[in-house]
Amino acid sequence: MITTRNICIFGDPIAYGAWSRDGGWAERLQKILQRRTIDSGFRSYYFLYNVSIPGNTTGDVLARFDAECEVREPHIIVFAVGINDASCRANPDKPRIERARFEENGVRLIREAKARAERVLWVGLTTVDEARAMPFEATYFLNARIRDYDAVIKTVCAKEGVAYVDIAGVVGPEELADGLHPNDRGHEKMCVAIERALAGCGVQ
């Protein structure tokens, strides 16, 4: 019996692959799945679509979610978004997406994903090195808020019955290329954690 699994990743610049010289965690995962397809004698096909866009928030993903899914027909949907929601522009006390709206967006995304896919996962947020994580003028990434938004993701996932991939502590400050985005080692460690979570969805 030949099986096919389409996997869609909706994320931000970290899922996009910034700033790895050798490919971010999603690209590394794609290579692993291509090898598995070949090693199966082409009886288990895995197609990974990374539709992550730098700068995206949960609101941005919601706006394009239906169109992206319509043409890819995913069996598994992975969300890796939220750190930009927690970031602030100009005012360090005003996040781009307010906490209540962030929670609403998370619930909407999960419910829409469950209506389209067999399995849904949400990758938790990485913390930053605040001393280096603000390369753009008047843009703020603060760990206290990032942890709070990550807790929102974890709670929403539990309530909605989908997998939450805990990344807190996986990527340390020394594994951040610019204080915000992982370097090669950081992406590799994320890939290992996410591959392990996907194994629980039958991707193995």
Short mmCIF file of C-alpha atoms in Angstrom, two decimals:
data_model
loop_
_atom_site.label_atom_id
_atom_site.label_comp_id
_atom_site.label_asym_id
_atom_site.label_seq_id
_atom_site.Cartn_x
_atom_site.Cartn_y
_atom_site.Cartn_z
CA MET A 1 0.00 0.00 0.00
CA ILE A 2 1.35 3.40 -1.02
CA THR A 3 0.79 6.29 1.39
CA THR A 4 1.21 10.02 0.97
CA ARG A 5 1.60 12.64 3.68
CA ASN A 6 1.55 16.35 2.88
CA ILE A 7 2.98 18.47 5.69
CA CYS A 8 2.50 22.25 5.77
CA ILE A 9 4.54 24.52 8.02
CA PHE A 10 3.11 27.96 8.74
CA GLY A 11 5.70 30.07 10.47
CA ASP A 12 7.83 33.16 10.85
CA PRO A 13 11.52 33.85 10.06
CA ILE A 14 12.79 31.09 12.35
CA ALA A 15 10.71 28.48 10.52
CA TYR A 16 11.75 30.18 7.26
CA GLY A 17 15.35 29.37 8.16
CA ALA A 18 16.96 32.59 9.40
CA TRP A 19 19.95 32.55 10.02
CA SER A 20 21.40 29.16 9.21
CA ARG A 21 24.17 28.69 6.66
CA ASP A 22 23.13 25.10 6.01
CA GLY A 23 19.33 25.35 6.01
CA GLY A 24 16.89 25.98 8.84
CA TRP A 25 15.04 23.33 10.82
CA ALA A 26 12.28 23.01 8.22
CA GLU A 27 14.74 22.52 5.36
CA ARG A 28 16.63 19.93 7.40
CA LEU A 29 13.37 18.15 8.13
CA GLN A 30 12.49 18.17 4.45
CA LYS A 31 15.78 16.42 3.62
CA ILE A 32 15.10 13.77 6.27
CA LEU A 33 11.64 13.10 4.85
CA GLN A 34 12.95 12.91 1.29
CA ARG A 35 15.42 10.24 2.39
CA ARG A 36 12.62 8.33 4.09
CA THR A 37 10.57 8.42 0.90
CA ILE A 38 13.48 6.98 -1.07
CA ASP A 39 14.35 4.42 1.61
CA SER A 40 10.74 3.21 1.68
CA GLY A 41 11.08 2.13 -1.94
CA PHE A 42 8.64 4.91 -2.79
CA ARG A 43 5.82 3.36 -0.81
CA SER A 44 5.64 6.19 1.76
CA TYR A 45 5.68 9.64 0.18
CA TYR A 46 6.35 12.72 2.31
CA PHE A 47 5.91 16.19 0.84
CA LEU A 48 6.87 19.08 3.10
CA TYR A 49 5.70 22.58 2.19
CA ASN A 50 7.33 25.37 4.18
CA VAL A 51 5.08 28.38 3.68
CA SER A 52 6.71 30.45 6.42
CA ILE A 53 7.17 34.18 5.85
CA PRO A 54 9.57 36.43 7.82
CA GLY A 55 7.70 39.00 9.88
CA ASN A 56 4.44 37.06 9.99
CA THR A 57 2.16 37.10 13.00
CA THR A 58 -0.78 34.79 13.73
CA GLY A 59 -2.98 37.39 12.07
CA ASP A 60 -0.94 37.22 8.88
CA VAL A 61 -1.13 33.42 8.87
CA LEU A 62 -4.90 33.53 9.35
CA ALA A 63 -5.25 35.84 6.36
CA ARG A 64 -3.57 33.40 3.98
CA PHE A 65 -4.34 30.08 5.67
CA ASP A 66 -7.23 28.91 3.50
CA ALA A 67 -5.51 29.76 0.22
CA GLU A 68 -2.27 28.00 1.21
CA CYS A 69 -4.13 24.88 2.33
CA GLU A 70 -6.43 24.76 -0.67
CA VAL A 71 -3.61 24.05 -3.11
CA ARG A 72 -1.58 21.74 -0.84
CA GLU A 73 -4.23 19.58 0.86
CA PRO A 74 -2.23 18.99 4.05
CA HIS A 75 -2.50 15.86 6.18
CA ILE A 76 -0.40 17.44 8.92
CA ILE A 77 -0.21 21.14 9.79
CA VAL A 78 2.62 22.61 11.85
CA PHE A 79 2.35 26.12 13.28
CA ALA A 80 5.61 27.82 14.28
CA VAL A 81 4.51 31.40 14.80
CA GLY A 82 4.01 33.78 17.70
CA ILE A 83 7.27 35.52 18.50
CA ASN A 84 6.44 38.44 16.20
CA ASP A 85 3.04 38.74 17.88
CA ALA A 86 4.88 39.24 21.17
CA SER A 87 7.28 41.82 19.72
CA CYS A 88 6.72 45.55 20.04
CA ARG A 89 7.28 48.43 17.68
CA ALA A 90 8.05 51.91 19.00
CA ASN A 91 6.34 51.25 22.35
CA PRO A 92 7.86 48.39 24.39
CA ASP A 93 4.59 48.04 26.30
CA LYS A 94 2.40 47.52 23.23
CA PRO A 95 2.82 44.15 21.46
CA ARG A 96 2.04 43.85 17.77
CA ILE A 97 -0.81 41.48 18.61
CA GLU A 98 -2.45 42.00 21.99
CA ARG A 99 -2.53 38.96 24.26
CA ALA A 100 -6.29 38.40 24.06
CA ARG A 101 -6.25 38.65 20.27
CA PHE A 102 -3.25 36.33 20.13
CA GLU A 103 -5.21 33.71 22.06
CA GLU A 104 -8.23 34.17 19.77
CA ASN A 105 -6.03 33.82 16.70
CA GLY A 106 -4.48 30.65 18.10
CA VAL A 107 -7.87 29.06 18.70
CA ARG A 108 -9.06 30.02 15.21
CA LEU A 109 -5.94 28.66 13.53
CA ILE A 110 -6.11 25.36 15.37
CA ARG A 111 -9.80 24.86 14.68
CA GLU A 112 -9.43 25.70 11.01
CA ALA A 113 -6.40 23.39 10.81
CA LYS A 114 -8.29 20.52 12.47
CA ALA A 115 -11.02 20.93 9.87
CA ARG A 116 -8.47 20.47 7.08
CA ALA A 117 -5.80 18.11 8.43
CA GLU A 118 -5.55 14.84 10.33
CA ARG A 119 -2.97 16.14 12.82
CA VAL A 120 -1.94 19.57 14.07
CA LEU A 121 1.19 20.63 15.98
CA TRP A 122 2.31 23.98 17.34
CA VAL A 123 6.01 24.64 17.91
CA GLY A 124 6.60 26.71 21.03
CA LEU A 125 8.58 29.93 21.12
CA THR A 126 12.32 30.35 21.60
CA THR A 127 13.59 32.96 24.01
CA VAL A 128 16.09 35.60 22.90
CA ASP A 129 19.31 37.27 23.96
CA GLU A 130 17.78 40.68 24.67
CA ALA A 131 21.14 42.46 24.44
CA ARG A 132 21.45 41.41 20.78
CA ALA A 133 17.87 40.72 19.71
CA MET A 134 16.82 44.17 18.62
CA PRO A 135 18.60 44.80 15.31
CA PHE A 136 15.86 47.06 14.00
CA GLU A 137 15.35 50.51 15.46
CA ALA A 138 12.45 50.69 17.92
CA THR A 139 11.64 46.97 17.69
CA TYR A 140 11.54 45.12 21.00
CA PHE A 141 11.74 41.39 21.76
CA LEU A 142 11.36 40.83 25.50
CA ASN A 143 11.66 37.41 27.12
CA ALA A 144 9.01 38.05 29.75
CA ARG A 145 6.37 38.61 27.08
CA ILE A 146 7.69 35.81 24.85
CA ARG A 147 7.34 33.35 27.75
CA ASP A 148 3.84 34.64 28.46
CA TYR A 149 2.76 34.18 24.84
CA ASP A 150 4.36 30.75 24.79
CA ALA A 151 2.26 29.83 27.82
CA VAL A 152 -0.83 30.97 25.90
CA ILE A 153 0.10 28.63 23.03
CA LYS A 154 0.61 25.72 25.41
CA THR A 155 -2.75 26.32 27.12
CA VAL A 156 -4.66 26.70 23.85
CA CYS A 157 -3.10 23.51 22.46
CA ALA A 158 -4.11 21.59 25.58
CA LYS A 159 -7.68 22.88 25.43
CA GLU A 160 -8.01 22.16 21.71
CA GLY A 161 -6.38 18.74 21.93
CA VAL A 162 -3.38 19.30 19.65
CA ALA A 163 0.33 18.68 20.19
CA TYR A 164 2.52 21.42 21.63
CA VAL A 165 6.26 21.12 20.94
CA ASP A 166 8.16 22.59 23.87
CA ILE A 167 11.23 24.43 22.59
CA ALA A 168 11.98 26.42 25.75
CA GLY A 169 15.51 25.58 26.78
CA VAL A 170 16.30 23.72 23.57
CA VAL A 171 18.07 26.69 21.97
CA GLY A 172 20.45 28.56 24.27
CA PRO A 173 21.83 32.11 23.85
CA GLU A 174 25.04 30.73 22.32
CA GLU A 175 22.93 29.10 19.59
CA LEU A 176 21.36 32.35 18.41
CA ALA A 177 23.03 33.90 15.37
CA ASP A 178 21.90 37.46 16.08
CA GLY A 179 20.30 37.10 19.48
CA LEU A 180 16.92 36.31 17.94
CA HIS A 181 17.24 33.70 15.17
CA PRO A 182 19.03 30.35 15.69
CA ASN A 183 22.37 29.53 14.12
CA ASP A 184 23.15 26.17 12.50
CA ARG A 185 23.36 24.33 15.81
CA GLY A 186 20.16 25.93 17.08
CA HIS A 187 18.24 24.92 13.96
CA GLU A 188 19.62 21.38 14.20
CA LYS A 189 18.43 21.04 17.79
CA MET A 190 15.00 22.37 16.82
CA CYS A 191 14.83 19.90 13.93
CA VAL A 192 15.52 16.99 16.29
CA ALA A 193 12.77 18.10 18.69
CA ILE A 194 10.22 18.67 15.94
CA GLU A 195 11.08 15.43 14.15
CA ARG A 196 10.46 13.62 17.43
CA ALA A 197 7.06 15.30 17.77
CA LEU A 198 6.13 14.38 14.21
CA ALA A 199 6.97 10.75 14.96
CA GLY A 200 4.02 10.86 17.32
CA CYS A 201 1.88 11.74 14.31
CA GLY A 202 3.01 8.67 12.39
CA VAL A 203 5.82 10.40 10.49
CA GLN A 204 8.62 7.86 10.96
#
